[in-house]
Amino acid sequence: MKVTKRDGRVVDYDRNKIIVAIQKANAEVDRYEQVSEEKIDAIVAGIENKHVDNLQVEDIQDMIEQKLMSEHKYALAKKYIIYRYTREMVRRANTTDDSIMSLIQNSNKDVMEENSNKNAYIASTQRDLIAGEVSKDLTKRVLLPEKIVKAHEDGVLHFHDMDYYLQSIFNCCLINIGDMFEHGTVMNGKLIESPKSFQVACTVMTQIISAVASSQYGGQSVDVRHLGKYLRMTREKYERHYEEKYGDKVPAEVRKAFADDRIADELRSGVQTIQYQINTLMTTNGQSPFVTLFLNLDKDDPYIEENAMIIEEILNQRIEGIKNEKGVYVTPAFPKLIYVLDEHNCLRGGKYDYLTRLAVKCSAKRMYPDYISAKKMRENYEGNVFSCMGCRSFLTPWKDENGNY
């Protein structure tokens, strides 16, 4: 005979467990309220005489209570009911024990393989997954209406992100990186001032991306056009340096060539910083930041030339890939890339068509970037062009009391 447990597991019938449970209740009452060992054996035999292939554990306990009542052992029946209730409370209190221990033992495949961006064998990731199991438990038992939990368990609907529902944090966002670059920002109680060079701006961007990823549970998108200003700062810094160092001793075109070489090096290094930082940083939610870079050339942008250089470098480095642990170049998981098509780069003789051809080459090898039509976005979003998330979902817009985004 088999027994179906409350959690759905089917186990072999064990008569000794029933005997021990009744004996424990027996020991709690006066002698005249106790049942003999013969009576206990008779109760167990009555259960076994049902001759069924499977019994629910609740049905077995109901039969025991009914038999004790029929023997007029009311105090004993009450003790058994209390024992049964206490066991139920213990089970409810320990609802996460099995799932958490199985995570530590690397045997909880459902949770470990739920998110391919999380390596469940790493200690920091395990801590996030453990917190997720606690959040799911409290969400089901305390936070959600019972009918929602039942519908979720029955597969009528799916309640997303129970592993983060416990906390008042949100899902995805478009980072206002331009404002933080322009006016500085604060992280961990420390002031980060406005960058003075492209390399520093790239480093600050990855720090912001990491901080945001640690404070939410979804994706984020960053518009790289805000970096253009700092690439120009770098250019002006090197041009000023070589002019002050050499003056008229070196022709202007040679000084410019020197500056161009330094700028190319810093551009390559800055983009590499973004790519490697994003793929190696470990955030508090146990994974690399789920971030998308928005590659958009706005014709009204005063730094459009610098941004074209940045986009070109991003695409070239994505085509190259990054090395895995065996030294083989592979496609990095992040950042996702979204390339914006507009009148000046739609392969109809525009100035920046070369970037679109490079983007197509990149997509053919690395499956990214995705593409967005600026023309259609302006039609659908009141003249605005902005990034979606890496999953291609657009966030719900927020407007102030004056109707401004």
Coordinates of C-alpha atoms in Angstrom, one line a residue:
M1 CA 0.0 0.0 0.0
K2 CA 1.1 3.5 -0.8
V3 CA 0.5 6.8 1.1
T4 CA 0.1 10.2 -0.5
K5 CA 1.7 12.9 1.6
R6 CA 0.4 16.5 1.9
D7 CA 3.0 17.8 -0.5
G8 CA 1.9 15.2 -3.1
R9 CA 4.8 12.8 -2.6
V10 CA 3.8 9.1 -2.7
V11 CA 5.6 6.9 -0.1
D12 CA 5.5 3.4 1.1
Y13 CA 3.0 2.7 3.9
D14 CA 4.7 2.4 7.3
R15 CA 2.5 1.0 10.1
N16 CA 5.2 1.9 12.7
K17 CA 4.7 5.6 12.1
I18 CA 1.0 5.3 13.1
I19 CA 1.8 3.2 16.2
V20 CA 4.4 5.8 17.3
A21 CA 1.9 8.7 16.8
I22 CA -0.8 7.0 18.9
Q23 CA 1.7 6.1 21.6
K24 CA 2.9 9.7 21.9
A25 CA -0.6 10.8 22.4
N26 CA -1.2 7.9 24.8
A27 CA 1.7 9.0 27.0
E28 CA 0.0 12.5 27.5
V29 CA -3.2 11.2 29.1
D30 CA -4.2 9.5 32.4
R31 CA -3.9 5.7 32.4
Y32 CA -7.7 5.1 32.3
E33 CA -7.8 7.3 29.2
Q34 CA -5.1 5.3 27.4
V35 CA -5.6 2.5 24.9
S36 CA -3.8 -0.8 25.1
E37 CA -1.1 -2.0 22.7
E38 CA -3.7 -4.5 21.5
K39 CA -6.1 -1.7 20.7
I40 CA -3.4 0.2 18.9
D41 CA -2.7 -2.9 16.8
A42 CA -6.4 -3.2 16.1
I43 CA -6.6 0.4 14.9
V44 CA -3.7 -0.2 12.6
A45 CA -5.2 -3.4 11.3
G46 CA -8.4 -1.6 10.6
I47 CA -6.6 0.8 8.3
E48 CA -4.7 -2.0 6.6
N49 CA -8.0 -4.0 6.1
K50 CA -9.2 -1.2 3.8
H51 CA -7.3 -3.1 1.0
V52 CA -6.7 -0.1 -1.2
D53 CA -3.7 0.7 -3.2
N54 CA -3.3 4.3 -2.0
L55 CA -4.5 6.3 1.0
Q56 CA -4.2 10.0 1.7
V57 CA -2.4 10.8 4.9
E58 CA -5.3 12.9 6.0
D59 CA -7.7 10.0 5.6
I60 CA -5.5 7.8 7.8
Q61 CA -5.5 10.4 10.6
D62 CA -9.3 10.8 10.3
M63 CA -9.7 7.0 10.7
I64 CA -7.5 7.0 13.8
E65 CA -9.5 9.9 15.4
Q66 CA -12.9 8.2 14.6
K67 CA -11.7 4.9 16.1
L68 CA -10.5 6.6 19.3
M69 CA -13.8 8.4 19.7
S70 CA -15.7 5.2 19.2
E71 CA -13.7 3.7 22.0
H72 CA -14.8 6.7 24.2
K73 CA -11.2 7.7 24.6
Y74 CA -12.1 11.4 24.2
A75 CA -9.1 12.8 26.1
L76 CA -6.8 10.6 24.0
A77 CA -8.6 11.6 20.8
K78 CA -8.1 15.3 21.8
K79 CA -4.4 14.8 22.4
Y80 CA -4.1 13.0 19.1
I81 CA -5.9 15.9 17.4
I82 CA -3.5 18.4 19.1
Y83 CA -0.5 16.3 18.1
R84 CA -1.8 16.3 14.5
Y85 CA -2.4 20.0 14.6
T86 CA 1.1 20.6 16.1
R87 CA 2.7 18.6 13.4
E88 CA 0.8 20.6 10.8
M89 CA 2.0 23.8 12.3
V90 CA 5.6 22.5 12.2
R91 CA 5.1 21.6 8.6
R92 CA 3.8 25.1 7.8
A93 CA 6.6 26.7 9.7
N94 CA 9.2 24.7 7.8
T95 CA 7.8 25.2 4.3
T96 CA 11.1 26.3 2.9
D97 CA 13.4 23.8 4.6
D98 CA 13.5 21.3 1.8
S99 CA 13.8 23.8 -1.0
I100 CA 16.6 25.7 0.7
M101 CA 18.5 22.6 1.7
S102 CA 18.2 21.2 -1.8
L103 CA 19.7 24.4 -3.2
I104 CA 22.7 24.1 -0.9
Q105 CA 23.0 20.5 -2.0
N106 CA 22.7 21.4 -5.7
S107 CA 19.7 19.2 -6.2
N108 CA 16.9 21.7 -6.6
K109 CA 16.9 21.7 -10.4
D110 CA 13.7 23.6 -10.8
V111 CA 15.1 26.7 -9.0
M112 CA 18.7 26.2 -10.1
E113 CA 17.8 26.1 -13.8
E114 CA 15.0 28.7 -13.7
N115 CA 17.3 31.6 -14.8
S116 CA 20.1 30.8 -17.1
N117 CA 21.8 34.1 -16.1
K118 CA 22.3 32.8 -12.6
N119 CA 25.0 30.3 -11.8
A120 CA 23.5 28.4 -8.9
Y121 CA 26.8 26.9 -7.9
I122 CA 28.2 30.2 -6.8
A123 CA 27.8 31.2 -3.1
S124 CA 26.5 34.7 -3.8
T125 CA 23.9 33.4 -6.3
Q126 CA 22.8 30.7 -3.8
R127 CA 22.2 33.4 -1.2
D128 CA 19.9 35.2 -3.7
L129 CA 18.1 32.0 -4.5
I130 CA 17.6 31.2 -0.8
A131 CA 16.2 34.7 -0.3
G132 CA 13.9 34.0 -3.3
E133 CA 12.6 30.8 -1.7
V134 CA 11.8 32.7 1.5
S135 CA 10.0 35.4 -0.5
K136 CA 8.0 32.9 -2.4
D137 CA 6.9 31.2 0.8
L138 CA 5.8 34.4 2.5
T139 CA 4.1 35.6 -0.7
K140 CA 2.0 32.4 -0.8
R141 CA 1.3 32.1 2.9
V142 CA 0.9 35.8 3.9
L143 CA 0.9 38.4 1.2
L144 CA -1.4 37.1 -1.6
P145 CA -5.1 36.3 -1.3
E146 CA -5.7 32.6 -1.0
K147 CA -7.7 32.4 -4.3
I148 CA -4.7 33.9 -6.2
V149 CA -2.4 31.3 -4.7
K150 CA -4.8 28.5 -5.5
A151 CA -5.2 29.7 -9.1
H152 CA -1.4 29.9 -9.4
E153 CA -0.9 26.4 -8.0
D154 CA -3.7 25.0 -10.2
G155 CA -2.1 26.6 -13.3
V156 CA -5.1 28.9 -14.0
L157 CA -2.7 31.9 -13.9
H158 CA 0.9 32.5 -13.2
F159 CA 1.9 35.1 -10.6
H160 CA 5.2 36.4 -11.7
D161 CA 8.3 37.1 -9.6
M162 CA 7.2 35.7 -6.3
D163 CA 10.9 35.5 -5.4
Y164 CA 11.0 39.3 -5.2
Y165 CA 7.5 40.2 -4.3
L166 CA 8.3 40.4 -0.6
Q167 CA 10.2 43.7 -1.1
S168 CA 9.0 47.0 -2.4
I169 CA 11.3 47.1 -5.4
F170 CA 10.3 47.4 -9.0
N171 CA 11.1 45.5 -12.2
C172 CA 12.7 47.4 -15.1
C173 CA 13.8 50.9 -15.9
L174 CA 15.3 53.3 -18.3
I175 CA 18.3 54.8 -16.5
N176 CA 18.5 58.6 -16.6
I177 CA 22.2 58.3 -17.2
G178 CA 22.5 61.8 -18.8
D179 CA 21.4 63.5 -15.7
M180 CA 23.7 61.5 -13.5
F181 CA 26.6 62.3 -15.8
E182 CA 25.8 65.9 -16.0
H183 CA 25.1 66.6 -12.3
G184 CA 26.9 63.7 -10.6
T185 CA 25.3 61.1 -8.4
V186 CA 25.6 59.4 -5.1
M187 CA 26.4 55.7 -4.6
N188 CA 26.8 54.0 -1.2
G189 CA 26.9 57.5 0.5
K190 CA 29.7 58.7 -1.7
L191 CA 29.5 61.6 -4.2
I192 CA 30.4 60.6 -7.8
E193 CA 31.1 63.9 -9.6
S194 CA 30.5 64.5 -13.3
P195 CA 33.2 62.7 -15.4
K196 CA 36.0 64.6 -17.1
S197 CA 36.9 62.0 -19.7
F198 CA 35.5 59.2 -21.8
Q199 CA 37.2 56.4 -19.8
V200 CA 35.9 57.7 -16.5
A201 CA 32.4 58.1 -18.0
C202 CA 32.5 54.5 -19.1
T203 CA 33.6 53.3 -15.6
V204 CA 30.9 55.4 -13.9
M205 CA 28.3 54.0 -16.3
T206 CA 29.1 50.5 -15.3
Q207 CA 29.0 51.4 -11.6
I208 CA 25.6 52.9 -12.1
I209 CA 24.4 49.9 -14.0
S210 CA 25.6 47.6 -11.2
A211 CA 23.9 49.7 -8.5
V212 CA 20.6 49.8 -10.4
A213 CA 20.7 46.0 -11.0
S214 CA 21.3 45.5 -7.3
S215 CA 18.2 47.6 -6.5
Q216 CA 15.6 46.0 -8.8
Y217 CA 14.9 42.6 -10.3
G218 CA 14.4 43.3 -14.0
G219 CA 16.3 44.7 -16.9
Q220 CA 17.6 48.2 -17.7
S221 CA 18.4 50.2 -20.8
V222 CA 21.0 52.9 -21.3
D223 CA 21.3 55.4 -24.1
V224 CA 24.9 55.5 -25.1
R225 CA 24.6 58.9 -26.8
H226 CA 25.2 60.5 -23.4
L227 CA 28.8 59.3 -23.7
G228 CA 29.5 61.5 -26.8
K229 CA 30.1 64.6 -24.7
Y230 CA 32.9 62.9 -22.8
L231 CA 34.6 61.5 -25.9
R232 CA 34.8 65.1 -27.1
M233 CA 36.2 66.2 -23.7
T234 CA 38.9 63.6 -24.2
R235 CA 39.6 64.9 -27.7
E236 CA 39.9 68.5 -26.5
K237 CA 42.1 67.4 -23.6
Y238 CA 44.6 65.6 -25.9
E239 CA 44.5 68.4 -28.6
R240 CA 45.3 70.9 -25.8
H241 CA 48.0 68.7 -24.4
Y242 CA 49.9 68.4 -27.7
E243 CA 49.4 72.0 -28.6
E244 CA 50.9 73.1 -25.2
K245 CA 53.7 70.5 -25.5
Y246 CA 54.8 71.1 -29.1
G247 CA 53.2 74.4 -30.2
D248 CA 54.4 75.5 -33.6
K249 CA 57.4 73.0 -33.5
V250 CA 55.1 70.3 -34.8
P251 CA 52.6 70.9 -37.7
A252 CA 48.9 71.1 -36.7
E253 CA 48.0 68.0 -38.7
V254 CA 50.7 65.9 -36.9
R255 CA 49.5 67.1 -33.5
K256 CA 46.0 66.1 -34.6
A257 CA 47.2 62.7 -35.7
F258 CA 48.8 62.3 -32.2
A259 CA 45.5 63.2 -30.6
D260 CA 43.5 60.9 -32.9
D261 CA 45.7 58.0 -31.8
R262 CA 45.2 58.7 -28.1
I263 CA 41.5 59.1 -28.6
A264 CA 41.2 55.8 -30.5
D265 CA 43.0 54.1 -27.7
E266 CA 40.8 55.6 -25.0
L267 CA 37.7 54.8 -27.1
R268 CA 38.7 51.2 -27.4
S269 CA 39.6 50.9 -23.7
G270 CA 36.4 52.6 -22.6
V271 CA 34.1 50.4 -24.6
Q272 CA 36.1 47.3 -23.5
T273 CA 35.6 48.5 -19.9
I274 CA 31.8 48.6 -20.4
Q275 CA 31.7 45.1 -22.0
Y276 CA 33.9 43.3 -19.5
Q277 CA 32.6 45.1 -16.4
I278 CA 29.0 44.2 -17.3
N279 CA 29.9 40.5 -18.0
T280 CA 32.1 40.1 -14.9
L281 CA 30.3 42.2 -12.2
M282 CA 28.2 40.2 -9.7
T283 CA 25.2 42.1 -8.4
T284 CA 23.3 41.5 -5.2
N285 CA 20.7 39.5 -7.0
G286 CA 23.3 36.9 -7.9
Q287 CA 23.8 37.6 -11.6
S288 CA 25.3 40.0 -14.2
P289 CA 23.3 43.1 -14.9
F290 CA 20.6 42.5 -17.4
V291 CA 21.3 45.6 -19.4
T292 CA 20.7 46.9 -23.0
L293 CA 22.7 49.6 -24.8
F294 CA 20.6 51.8 -27.0
L295 CA 22.6 52.8 -30.1
N296 CA 20.8 55.9 -31.5
L297 CA 22.1 58.7 -33.6
D298 CA 20.0 61.8 -33.2
K299 CA 20.4 64.3 -36.0
D300 CA 20.0 67.1 -33.5
D301 CA 22.7 65.8 -31.2
P302 CA 25.7 68.1 -31.0
Y303 CA 27.9 65.1 -30.3
I304 CA 26.6 62.9 -33.2
E305 CA 30.1 62.4 -34.7
E306 CA 31.5 61.2 -31.4
N307 CA 28.5 58.9 -30.8
A308 CA 29.0 57.4 -34.3
M309 CA 32.5 56.6 -33.3
I310 CA 31.3 55.0 -30.0
I311 CA 28.6 52.9 -31.8
E312 CA 31.2 51.7 -34.3
E313 CA 33.5 50.6 -31.6
I314 CA 30.7 48.8 -29.7
L315 CA 29.7 46.9 -32.8
N316 CA 33.4 46.0 -33.6
Q317 CA 34.0 44.7 -30.1
R318 CA 30.7 42.7 -30.2
I319 CA 31.7 41.1 -33.5
E320 CA 35.0 40.1 -31.9
G321 CA 33.3 38.7 -28.8
I322 CA 35.0 38.1 -25.5
K323 CA 37.1 35.1 -24.4
N324 CA 35.6 32.4 -22.2
E325 CA 37.5 30.4 -19.5
K326 CA 39.2 28.4 -22.3
G327 CA 40.4 31.5 -24.2
V328 CA 37.9 31.0 -27.0
Y329 CA 36.0 34.1 -28.3
V330 CA 32.3 33.7 -27.6
T331 CA 29.2 35.9 -27.8
P332 CA 28.7 37.8 -24.5
A333 CA 25.3 37.5 -22.9
F334 CA 25.3 41.2 -22.1
P335 CA 24.9 44.0 -22.9
K336 CA 22.0 43.5 -25.3
L337 CA 22.2 45.9 -28.2
I338 CA 19.4 47.9 -29.9
Y339 CA 20.3 49.8 -33.1
V340 CA 18.0 52.6 -34.3
L341 CA 17.3 53.0 -38.0
D342 CA 16.6 56.6 -39.2
E343 CA 16.8 58.6 -42.4
H344 CA 20.6 59.0 -42.1
N345 CA 21.4 55.3 -41.8
C346 CA 18.7 53.2 -43.5
L347 CA 21.0 52.2 -46.5
R348 CA 19.6 54.8 -48.8
G349 CA 22.7 56.9 -49.2
G350 CA 22.7 58.3 -45.7
K351 CA 25.9 59.5 -44.0
Y352 CA 25.9 56.7 -41.4
D353 CA 25.0 53.8 -43.7
Y354 CA 28.4 52.3 -42.9
L355 CA 27.3 51.8 -39.3
T356 CA 24.1 49.9 -40.4
R357 CA 26.2 47.6 -42.6
L358 CA 28.5 47.0 -39.7
A359 CA 25.4 46.3 -37.5
V360 CA 24.1 43.8 -40.0
K361 CA 27.5 42.0 -40.0
C362 CA 27.3 42.0 -36.2
S363 CA 23.8 40.5 -36.2
A364 CA 24.9 37.8 -38.6
K365 CA 27.7 36.7 -36.3
R366 CA 26.4 37.5 -32.8
M367 CA 22.6 37.6 -33.1
Y368 CA 22.6 41.3 -31.9
P369 CA 21.8 44.1 -32.3
D370 CA 18.0 44.2 -32.6
Y371 CA 16.6 47.0 -34.8
I372 CA 14.1 49.8 -34.1
S373 CA 12.6 52.2 -36.6
A374 CA 12.9 55.8 -35.3
K375 CA 10.3 56.9 -37.9
K376 CA 7.7 54.4 -36.5
M377 CA 8.5 55.2 -32.9
R378 CA 7.9 58.9 -33.5
E379 CA 4.6 58.1 -35.0
N380 CA 3.6 55.9 -32.0
Y381 CA 5.2 57.7 -29.1
E382 CA 4.4 61.4 -29.7
G383 CA 7.7 62.1 -31.5
N384 CA 9.9 60.3 -29.0
V385 CA 12.5 57.7 -29.7
F386 CA 13.6 55.6 -26.7
S387 CA 14.8 52.1 -25.8
C388 CA 12.8 49.1 -25.0
M389 CA 14.2 46.4 -22.6
G390 CA 16.4 43.6 -23.8
C391 CA 13.3 41.4 -23.9
R392 CA 11.8 43.9 -26.4
S393 CA 9.1 45.1 -24.0
F394 CA 8.5 48.8 -23.6
L395 CA 7.9 50.3 -20.2
T396 CA 4.7 52.1 -19.2
P397 CA 5.4 55.9 -19.7
W398 CA 5.4 58.2 -16.7
K399 CA 4.2 61.8 -17.0
D400 CA 4.2 64.6 -14.5
E401 CA 1.2 66.7 -13.6
N402 CA 1.8 68.9 -16.7
G403 CA 1.8 65.9 -19.1
N404 CA 5.5 65.9 -19.6
Y405 CA 7.6 62.8 -19.8

